[in-house]
Coordinates of C-alpha atoms and ligand atoms in Angstrom, one line a residue:
M6 CA -97.0 -15.3 -60.8
K7 CA -96.6 -18.5 -58.5
Q8 CA -99.6 -17.3 -56.4
E9 CA -101.6 -16.6 -59.4
V10 CA -101.1 -19.9 -61.2
S11 CA -101.8 -21.8 -57.9
H12 CA -105.0 -19.8 -58.0
L13 CA -105.9 -20.4 -61.4
F14 CA -105.5 -24.2 -60.7
F15 CA -107.6 -24.2 -57.9
D16 CA -110.3 -22.1 -59.7
S17 CA -110.2 -24.4 -62.4
F18 CA -110.2 -27.7 -61.0
G19 CA -111.5 -27.4 -57.4
V20 CA -108.6 -29.0 -55.7
P21 CA -104.9 -27.4 -54.6
A22 CA -101.9 -28.1 -57.3
K23 CA -99.4 -30.7 -56.3
S24 CA -96.5 -29.4 -58.3
M25 CA -95.9 -26.0 -59.8
A26 CA -92.9 -25.0 -61.9
F27 CA -91.5 -21.8 -63.9
A28 CA -89.4 -21.8 -67.2
P29 CA -88.3 -18.6 -68.6
G30 CA -88.5 -17.4 -72.1
R31 CA -85.1 -16.6 -74.0
I32 CA -83.5 -14.2 -76.2
E33 CA -81.5 -15.2 -79.2
F34 CA -78.5 -12.7 -78.5
I35 CA -76.2 -14.1 -81.6
G36 CA -76.4 -17.1 -84.0
N37 CA -79.6 -17.2 -85.8
H38 CA -80.7 -20.5 -87.2
T39 CA -77.1 -22.0 -86.4
D40 CA -78.6 -24.6 -83.8
Y41 CA -80.1 -26.9 -86.1
N42 CA -76.8 -26.6 -88.5
G43 CA -74.8 -27.7 -85.8
G44 CA -73.5 -24.5 -85.2
L45 CA -72.9 -21.9 -82.1
V46 CA -75.2 -19.6 -80.5
M47 CA -75.5 -17.6 -77.4
G48 CA -78.9 -16.8 -76.0
A49 CA -80.3 -15.5 -72.5
A50 CA -83.1 -16.5 -70.5
V51 CA -85.6 -13.6 -69.5
T52 CA -87.0 -13.2 -66.4
E53 CA -90.2 -13.6 -67.7
G54 CA -91.7 -17.2 -68.7
V55 CA -94.5 -19.7 -68.1
F56 CA -96.0 -21.1 -64.9
V57 CA -97.6 -24.5 -64.9
A58 CA -99.4 -26.2 -62.1
V59 CA -100.4 -30.0 -61.9
A60 CA -102.2 -32.5 -60.1
P61 CA -102.8 -36.0 -60.3
R62 CA -106.6 -37.4 -61.4
A63 CA -108.3 -40.7 -60.3
D64 CA -109.1 -41.5 -64.1
R65 CA -107.1 -41.4 -67.3
K66 CA -108.3 -38.0 -68.4
I67 CA -105.7 -35.1 -69.1
S68 CA -107.4 -31.5 -68.5
L69 CA -105.5 -28.7 -69.5
F70 CA -106.4 -24.9 -68.8
S71 CA -104.8 -22.0 -69.9
R72 CA -105.7 -18.4 -69.0
S73 CA -105.0 -17.0 -72.2
A74 CA -106.4 -20.4 -74.5
G75 CA -108.9 -21.8 -72.5
L76 CA -109.5 -25.6 -71.8
V77 CA -108.7 -28.9 -73.7
E78 CA -109.5 -32.3 -72.6
T79 CA -108.2 -35.4 -73.8
S80 CA -107.0 -39.0 -72.4
L81 CA -103.8 -40.3 -71.3
D82 CA -105.0 -43.2 -74.2
S83 CA -104.9 -40.8 -77.1
L84 CA -102.0 -38.7 -76.9
E85 CA -102.3 -37.5 -80.5
P86 CA -101.8 -34.1 -81.8
L87 CA -104.6 -31.8 -82.0
E88 CA -105.8 -29.2 -84.5
G89 CA -107.5 -25.9 -84.8
E90 CA -107.9 -24.1 -81.6
A91 CA -106.9 -27.0 -79.4
F92 CA -103.3 -26.9 -80.9
W93 CA -101.7 -25.0 -78.1
A94 CA -102.2 -28.2 -75.9
N95 CA -99.6 -30.3 -78.4
Y96 CA -96.8 -28.7 -76.3
P97 CA -97.8 -30.3 -73.1
L98 CA -99.3 -33.3 -74.8
G99 CA -96.0 -33.8 -76.8
V100 CA -94.0 -33.5 -73.5
T101 CA -96.3 -36.1 -72.0
K102 CA -95.7 -38.3 -74.7
V103 CA -91.9 -38.0 -74.9
L104 CA -91.3 -38.5 -70.9
L105 CA -93.6 -41.8 -71.3
E106 CA -91.5 -43.2 -73.9
N107 CA -88.3 -42.5 -71.9
G108 CA -89.4 -44.0 -68.5
L109 CA -91.9 -41.6 -66.8
S110 CA -94.4 -43.7 -65.2
L111 CA -98.0 -42.4 -65.3
S112 CA -100.7 -44.5 -64.6
H113 CA -103.4 -41.9 -64.0
G114 CA -104.3 -38.7 -65.9
F115 CA -103.6 -35.3 -64.6
N116 CA -105.0 -31.6 -64.6
L117 CA -102.8 -28.7 -65.3
A118 CA -103.1 -25.0 -65.2
V119 CA -101.0 -22.7 -67.3
D120 CA -100.2 -19.0 -67.0
S121 CA -97.3 -16.8 -68.4
N122 CA -96.0 -13.2 -68.4
L123 CA -94.3 -13.7 -71.6
P124 CA -95.4 -12.4 -75.0
I125 CA -96.7 -15.3 -76.9
G126 CA -95.4 -15.8 -80.4
A127 CA -93.1 -13.0 -80.4
G128 CA -89.8 -14.9 -81.1
L129 CA -88.9 -15.5 -77.0
S130 CA -89.7 -18.8 -77.1
S131 CA -93.0 -19.2 -74.7
S132 CA -93.3 -22.9 -76.6
A133 CA -90.2 -24.0 -75.0
A134 CA -90.7 -22.2 -71.8
F135 CA -94.1 -24.1 -71.8
E136 CA -92.6 -27.2 -72.6
L137 CA -89.8 -27.1 -69.9
S138 CA -92.2 -26.0 -67.3
T139 CA -94.7 -29.0 -68.3
A140 CA -91.7 -31.2 -67.8
Y141 CA -90.7 -30.4 -64.5
V142 CA -93.8 -30.8 -63.0
L143 CA -94.8 -34.1 -64.5
A144 CA -91.4 -35.3 -63.7
E145 CA -92.2 -34.3 -59.9
L146 CA -95.3 -35.6 -59.8
C147 CA -94.1 -39.0 -60.7
G148 CA -90.6 -39.1 -59.1
F149 CA -89.0 -39.1 -62.5
E150 CA -85.4 -37.8 -62.8
A151 CA -83.3 -36.5 -65.4
D152 CA -80.5 -33.6 -65.9
K153 CA -81.2 -30.3 -67.4
K154 CA -79.8 -31.3 -70.6
T155 CA -81.9 -34.2 -71.1
F156 CA -84.9 -32.4 -70.1
A157 CA -84.3 -29.7 -72.8
Q158 CA -83.5 -32.5 -75.4
F159 CA -86.9 -34.3 -74.4
C160 CA -88.7 -30.7 -75.0
R161 CA -87.0 -30.1 -78.1
R162 CA -88.2 -33.6 -79.3
A163 CA -91.9 -33.0 -78.3
E164 CA -91.6 -29.8 -80.4
N165 CA -90.0 -31.4 -83.4
E166 CA -92.0 -34.7 -83.4
F167 CA -95.5 -33.7 -81.7
V168 CA -95.9 -30.3 -82.7
G169 CA -93.9 -30.6 -85.8
M170 CA -91.9 -27.5 -85.7
P171 CA -88.1 -28.6 -86.7
C172 CA -86.2 -26.1 -84.0
G173 CA -82.9 -26.8 -82.8
I174 CA -81.8 -27.0 -79.1
L175 CA -81.7 -23.1 -78.4
D176 CA -85.1 -22.5 -77.1
Q177 CA -85.4 -25.3 -74.5
G178 CA -81.6 -25.1 -74.0
V179 CA -81.9 -21.8 -72.9
S180 CA -84.9 -21.7 -70.9
A181 CA -83.2 -24.7 -68.9
F182 CA -79.6 -23.6 -68.7
G183 CA -80.3 -19.7 -68.1
Q184 CA -78.4 -17.9 -65.4
A185 CA -79.2 -14.5 -64.1
D186 CA -76.9 -11.8 -65.5
S187 CA -75.5 -14.3 -67.7
L188 CA -75.6 -15.1 -71.6
V189 CA -75.7 -18.9 -72.2
C190 CA -73.2 -20.2 -74.8
I191 CA -74.4 -23.4 -76.8
D192 CA -72.0 -25.4 -79.1
C193 CA -74.8 -27.4 -80.6
A194 CA -72.4 -29.8 -82.7
D195 CA -72.0 -31.7 -79.1
E196 CA -74.8 -29.7 -77.1
L197 CA -72.2 -28.5 -74.7
F198 CA -73.5 -25.7 -72.6
G199 CA -71.8 -22.9 -70.6
T200 CA -72.3 -19.5 -69.5
K201 CA -70.8 -16.1 -69.7
A202 CA -71.1 -13.1 -67.5
M203 CA -73.1 -10.2 -69.0
P204 CA -71.0 -6.7 -69.1
T205 CA -72.1 -4.7 -66.2
G206 CA -74.2 -1.7 -67.0
T207 CA -75.7 -3.6 -70.3
H208 CA -79.4 -4.0 -70.9
F209 CA -82.0 -5.8 -73.1
W210 CA -84.8 -4.1 -74.6
I211 CA -87.3 -6.4 -76.8
F212 CA -89.4 -4.8 -79.3
N213 CA -92.5 -6.9 -80.4
S214 CA -93.6 -5.8 -84.0
N215 CA -96.8 -7.5 -83.3
K216 CA -96.5 -8.5 -86.9
K217 CA -95.9 -12.2 -88.0
H218 CA -95.9 -14.0 -91.5
A219 CA -99.0 -15.9 -91.6
L220 CA -97.1 -19.2 -92.4
V221 CA -94.3 -19.1 -89.9
E222 CA -93.9 -22.5 -89.1
S223 CA -93.8 -23.6 -92.8
A224 CA -91.3 -20.7 -93.7
Y225 CA -88.9 -22.1 -90.7
S226 CA -89.3 -25.6 -92.3
D227 CA -88.4 -23.9 -95.9
R228 CA -85.3 -22.5 -94.3
H229 CA -84.6 -26.0 -92.4
K230 CA -84.8 -27.4 -95.8
E231 CA -82.7 -25.1 -97.9
C232 CA -79.8 -25.4 -95.3
H233 CA -80.1 -29.2 -95.6
D234 CA -80.1 -28.9 -99.6
A235 CA -77.2 -26.8 -99.5
L236 CA -75.0 -29.3 -97.4
A237 CA -75.9 -31.9 -99.5
I238 CA -74.3 -30.3 -102.5
L239 CA -71.4 -29.0 -100.4
Q240 CA -71.0 -32.6 -99.4
K241 CA -70.1 -33.6 -102.8
G242 CA -67.0 -31.4 -102.8
Y243 CA -66.2 -31.7 -99.0
P244 CA -67.5 -35.2 -97.7
E245 CA -66.1 -34.6 -94.3
A246 CA -68.5 -32.2 -93.6
E247 CA -71.2 -33.3 -91.4
T248 CA -72.8 -30.1 -90.9
L249 CA -73.0 -26.6 -92.6
S250 CA -71.2 -25.4 -89.6
Q251 CA -68.3 -27.4 -90.9
I252 CA -68.1 -25.5 -93.8
S253 CA -65.9 -22.3 -94.4
Q254 CA -66.6 -19.1 -96.4
S255 CA -63.9 -20.0 -98.8
Q256 CA -65.2 -23.7 -99.3
L257 CA -68.7 -22.0 -99.7
D258 CA -67.5 -19.5 -102.1
A259 CA -65.8 -22.4 -104.2
T260 CA -68.9 -24.2 -104.4
A261 CA -71.0 -21.0 -105.4
D262 CA -71.8 -21.8 -109.2
E263 CA -73.1 -25.5 -107.9
L264 CA -75.4 -23.8 -105.1
G265 CA -77.1 -21.2 -107.2
D266 CA -77.6 -17.9 -105.5
L267 CA -80.6 -18.7 -103.2
L268 CA -78.7 -21.7 -101.6
Y269 CA -75.4 -19.9 -101.7
R270 CA -77.1 -17.0 -99.6
R271 CA -78.8 -19.3 -96.8
A272 CA -75.4 -21.1 -96.5
C273 CA -73.7 -17.5 -96.2
H274 CA -76.0 -16.6 -93.6
I275 CA -75.2 -20.0 -91.3
V276 CA -71.1 -19.7 -91.9
G277 CA -71.4 -15.8 -91.2
E278 CA -73.5 -16.4 -87.9
N279 CA -70.8 -19.0 -86.5
D280 CA -68.2 -16.7 -87.4
R281 CA -70.1 -13.7 -85.6
V282 CA -71.0 -15.9 -82.4
R283 CA -66.9 -16.6 -82.1
L284 CA -66.3 -12.9 -82.7
V285 CA -68.9 -11.9 -80.1
E286 CA -67.2 -13.9 -77.6
A287 CA -63.9 -13.0 -78.3
A288 CA -65.2 -9.1 -78.0
L289 CA -66.9 -9.9 -74.7
D290 CA -63.9 -11.1 -73.5
E291 CA -61.9 -8.0 -74.2
G292 CA -64.8 -5.8 -73.1
D293 CA -65.3 -4.2 -76.6
L294 CA -69.1 -3.7 -76.7
A295 CA -68.8 -1.8 -79.9
A296 CA -67.6 -4.9 -81.5
V297 CA -70.3 -6.8 -80.0
G298 CA -72.9 -4.4 -81.0
A299 CA -71.6 -4.1 -84.7
A300 CA -71.6 -7.9 -85.1
L301 CA -75.4 -7.9 -83.9
S302 CA -76.2 -5.4 -86.5
V303 CA -74.6 -7.4 -89.3
S304 CA -76.2 -10.7 -88.0
H305 CA -79.5 -8.6 -88.8
M306 CA -78.5 -7.5 -92.2
S307 CA -77.5 -11.0 -93.1
S308 CA -81.1 -12.3 -92.0
R309 CA -82.4 -9.6 -94.1
D310 CA -80.4 -9.9 -97.4
N311 CA -79.0 -13.4 -97.2
F312 CA -81.7 -15.7 -95.0
A313 CA -84.7 -13.8 -96.0
N314 CA -86.1 -14.2 -92.5
S315 CA -86.8 -10.6 -91.6
T316 CA -89.6 -8.4 -92.4
P317 CA -89.9 -4.9 -93.1
E318 CA -91.3 -4.2 -89.7
L319 CA -88.2 -5.8 -88.1
D320 CA -85.9 -3.9 -90.4
F321 CA -87.5 -0.7 -89.4
L322 CA -87.2 -1.3 -85.6
A323 CA -83.3 -2.7 -86.0
E324 CA -82.4 0.3 -88.0
A325 CA -84.1 2.9 -85.9
L326 CA -82.5 1.3 -82.9
N327 CA -78.8 0.9 -84.6
E328 CA -78.8 4.7 -85.3
L329 CA -78.8 5.5 -81.4
D330 CA -75.6 6.0 -79.4
S331 CA -77.0 4.2 -76.5
V332 CA -77.7 1.0 -78.7
Y333 CA -74.4 -1.3 -79.1
G334 CA -76.6 -3.3 -81.5
A335 CA -79.9 -4.5 -82.3
R336 CA -81.2 -7.4 -84.3
L337 CA -84.4 -9.7 -85.0
T338 CA -84.2 -12.4 -82.2
G339 CA -85.4 -15.7 -82.6
G340 CA -86.7 -17.6 -85.8
G341 CA -87.6 -14.5 -87.6
F342 CA -90.6 -14.0 -90.3
G343 CA -92.0 -11.5 -87.6
G344 CA -91.8 -11.4 -84.0
A345 CA -89.5 -9.2 -82.0
V346 CA -86.1 -7.0 -82.5
M347 CA -83.5 -7.2 -79.5
A348 CA -81.4 -4.2 -78.7
F349 CA -78.5 -4.4 -76.5
T350 CA -77.9 -1.4 -74.8
S351 CA -75.8 0.7 -72.4
D352 CA -77.5 2.3 -69.1
A353 CA -78.2 5.7 -71.3
F354 CA -80.8 3.9 -73.2
A355 CA -84.2 5.0 -71.6
S356 CA -87.8 4.6 -71.7
A357 CA -88.1 7.9 -73.3
D358 CA -85.9 6.7 -76.3
A359 CA -88.1 3.3 -76.6
D360 CA -91.0 5.5 -76.7
L361 CA -89.5 7.4 -79.7
V362 CA -88.8 4.5 -81.5
A363 CA -92.2 2.6 -80.7
K364 CA -93.9 6.2 -81.9
A365 CA -92.0 6.1 -85.3
Y366 CA -92.7 2.4 -85.9
Q367 CA -96.4 3.3 -85.2
K368 CA -96.1 6.1 -87.9
E369 CA -94.9 4.0 -90.3
F370 CA -96.9 0.9 -90.1
G371 CA -100.0 1.8 -87.8
L372 CA -98.9 -0.8 -85.6
E373 CA -98.0 -0.9 -82.0
A374 CA -94.4 -2.0 -80.8
T375 CA -94.7 -3.5 -77.3
V376 CA -91.5 -3.0 -75.4
L377 CA -89.9 -5.0 -72.7
H378 CA -86.9 -4.0 -71.0
T379 CA -85.8 -7.1 -69.4
R380 CA -82.6 -8.7 -68.1
A381 CA -81.0 -12.4 -68.3
G382 CA -82.7 -14.5 -65.7
N383 CA -82.3 -18.2 -64.2
G384 CA -83.3 -21.2 -65.9
G385 CA -86.5 -23.2 -65.3
C386 CA -87.3 -24.5 -61.5
L387 CA -89.7 -26.3 -59.4
L388 CA -91.7 -23.7 -57.4
Ligands
LIG19 P1 -92.9 -18.3 -79.3 O1 -92.2 -19.7 -79.0 O2 -91.7 -17.5 -79.9 O3 -93.5 -17.9 -78.5 P2 -94.5 -20.2 -80.9 O4 -95.2 -19.9 -82.0 O5 -93.2 -21.1 -81.0 O6 -93.7 -19.0 -80.7 O7 -95.2 -20.7 -79.6 C1 -96.4 -20.0 -79.3 C2 -97.3 -21.1 -79.0 O8 -97.2 -21.8 -77.6 C3 -98.8 -20.3 -79.0 O9 -99.4 -20.2 -80.2 C4 -99.5 -21.3 -78.0 O10 -99.9 -22.4 -78.8 C5 -98.3 -22.1 -77.1 N1 -98.5 -21.1 -75.8 C6 -97.5 -20.3 -75.3 N2 -97.8 -20.2 -74.1 C7 -99.1 -20.4 -73.9 C8 -99.9 -20.2 -72.8 N3 -99.9 -19.5 -71.7 N4 -101.1 -20.8 -73.0 C9 -101.4 -21.7 -73.8 N5 -100.6 -21.7 -74.9 C10 -99.4 -21.2 -75.0
LIG20 MG1 -91.3 -21.2 -80.0

C-alpha cells in the first residue's frame, strides 16, 4: 500500500510525495461508549488502515485527493468545515486546524493523497486512521514534534470540534497505541494507555453488516446527551461522581425512579460495560477465554436492550456467531447503529464457518456481509 499511495500522489499532483504515513483502523474489543463517559475500554489496532502522502505547495492552497472520494480544494486561509460531497475533507482539514492552533508552523499550503484498505464507515474507525495519518505527515513536513498521546488528543479534538462527532479517545488512542498481537487497554478518566498480549491461537473475524442507520451521527450524539442527562440526575444524590463511570450499580438502582426507564437503561449499559472490561482483563490474565467470550456476548445484549445502539442485522450476526463452539464471543464493535460485528474466535473457526454465517445473513436480509479475518497490528507510523 505504501507504493500505491505514493503512485496515487504522483499521478494526482505530478511531483513525488515528501512524507507518507500509515495509521490503522481499530476493533472495539469490549467497553462500548465508555470512553466519553470516563470509563474503561479495550481495543486492538487492525493490520488494515489509511495511507496518506503529502508534499508542500508554493501557494496557500490545500489540495486533497482520495482514491475513493475524489478531489477537494480549499485554502489555508479558509479552514472551515465543508458540507455535502466534500464532507470527507473535514477529517484532514480539522487535523490541520488543530495542529496550527497548537504550534504547527505552516506558511504554505499542501497537496495530500489518501488511500485505504479499510472498510469505510463500518465501525472500524477509518475516520481516526485518516486523522492520525494526516497528523503524522503534516508534523513531519513542518518539523513538529509531539508524543503519541498528544497526537491522539489532537485528532480527537479535530473530530469533536471540526467534524462535529462527539467521540471519545478510543478510536484515535488505539490507532496511535496499537501493538502487534496485543490489546490496547485505556483508562479514559486519566487517559492512561496500556497493552495486553492477545492469547495465542485467538483470532478476530469482522462481519460488516453493510447496513447503517441513516442518521448515525445524530444517534451517537443522542446517546452522548442521554449519558450526560443521566449523570446530571445521579449527581444530585452523588455529587462526588464526575462521570457515569464513577457510579456503582447499587447507586444506579437507588436512583432508578428519578432516572426513568430510558436513562436508567442507558446508564446501566455504561456501568455494566466498565464491569465487563474489568472482568475481561482478569479473565485474560487467568487464560479463561470462555469467560472473556461470555462477557463479549453479554455486552452485545446490553447494547441491544439497554443502549439501543444495535440493529436487527447486527443482532442476527452476533447471535449466529455466538452459537458456534469455535467463537468465544461476538458483539457489535464501535459506536453501533449499523457497522460491524466482531467475533473473537479460536483456531478452529475457518472461512467455511464465516461463509455459512454470511449465507444465512444474506438469506435473512438480502444483504452481503463482508468478512475480514484480521489480527492485532501496530499503531500509526511514518512510512
Ligand atoms: P468509521 O470511522 O467507522 O469508518 P466514520 O463515519 O466515523 O466511520 O468515518 C468514515 C468517514 O471518514 C467517511 O465517510 C469519509 O468521510 C472519511 N474517510 C475515511 N476513509 C477515507 C478515505 N480513504 N477517503 C476519503 N474519506 C475517507
Ligand atoms: Mg469514525
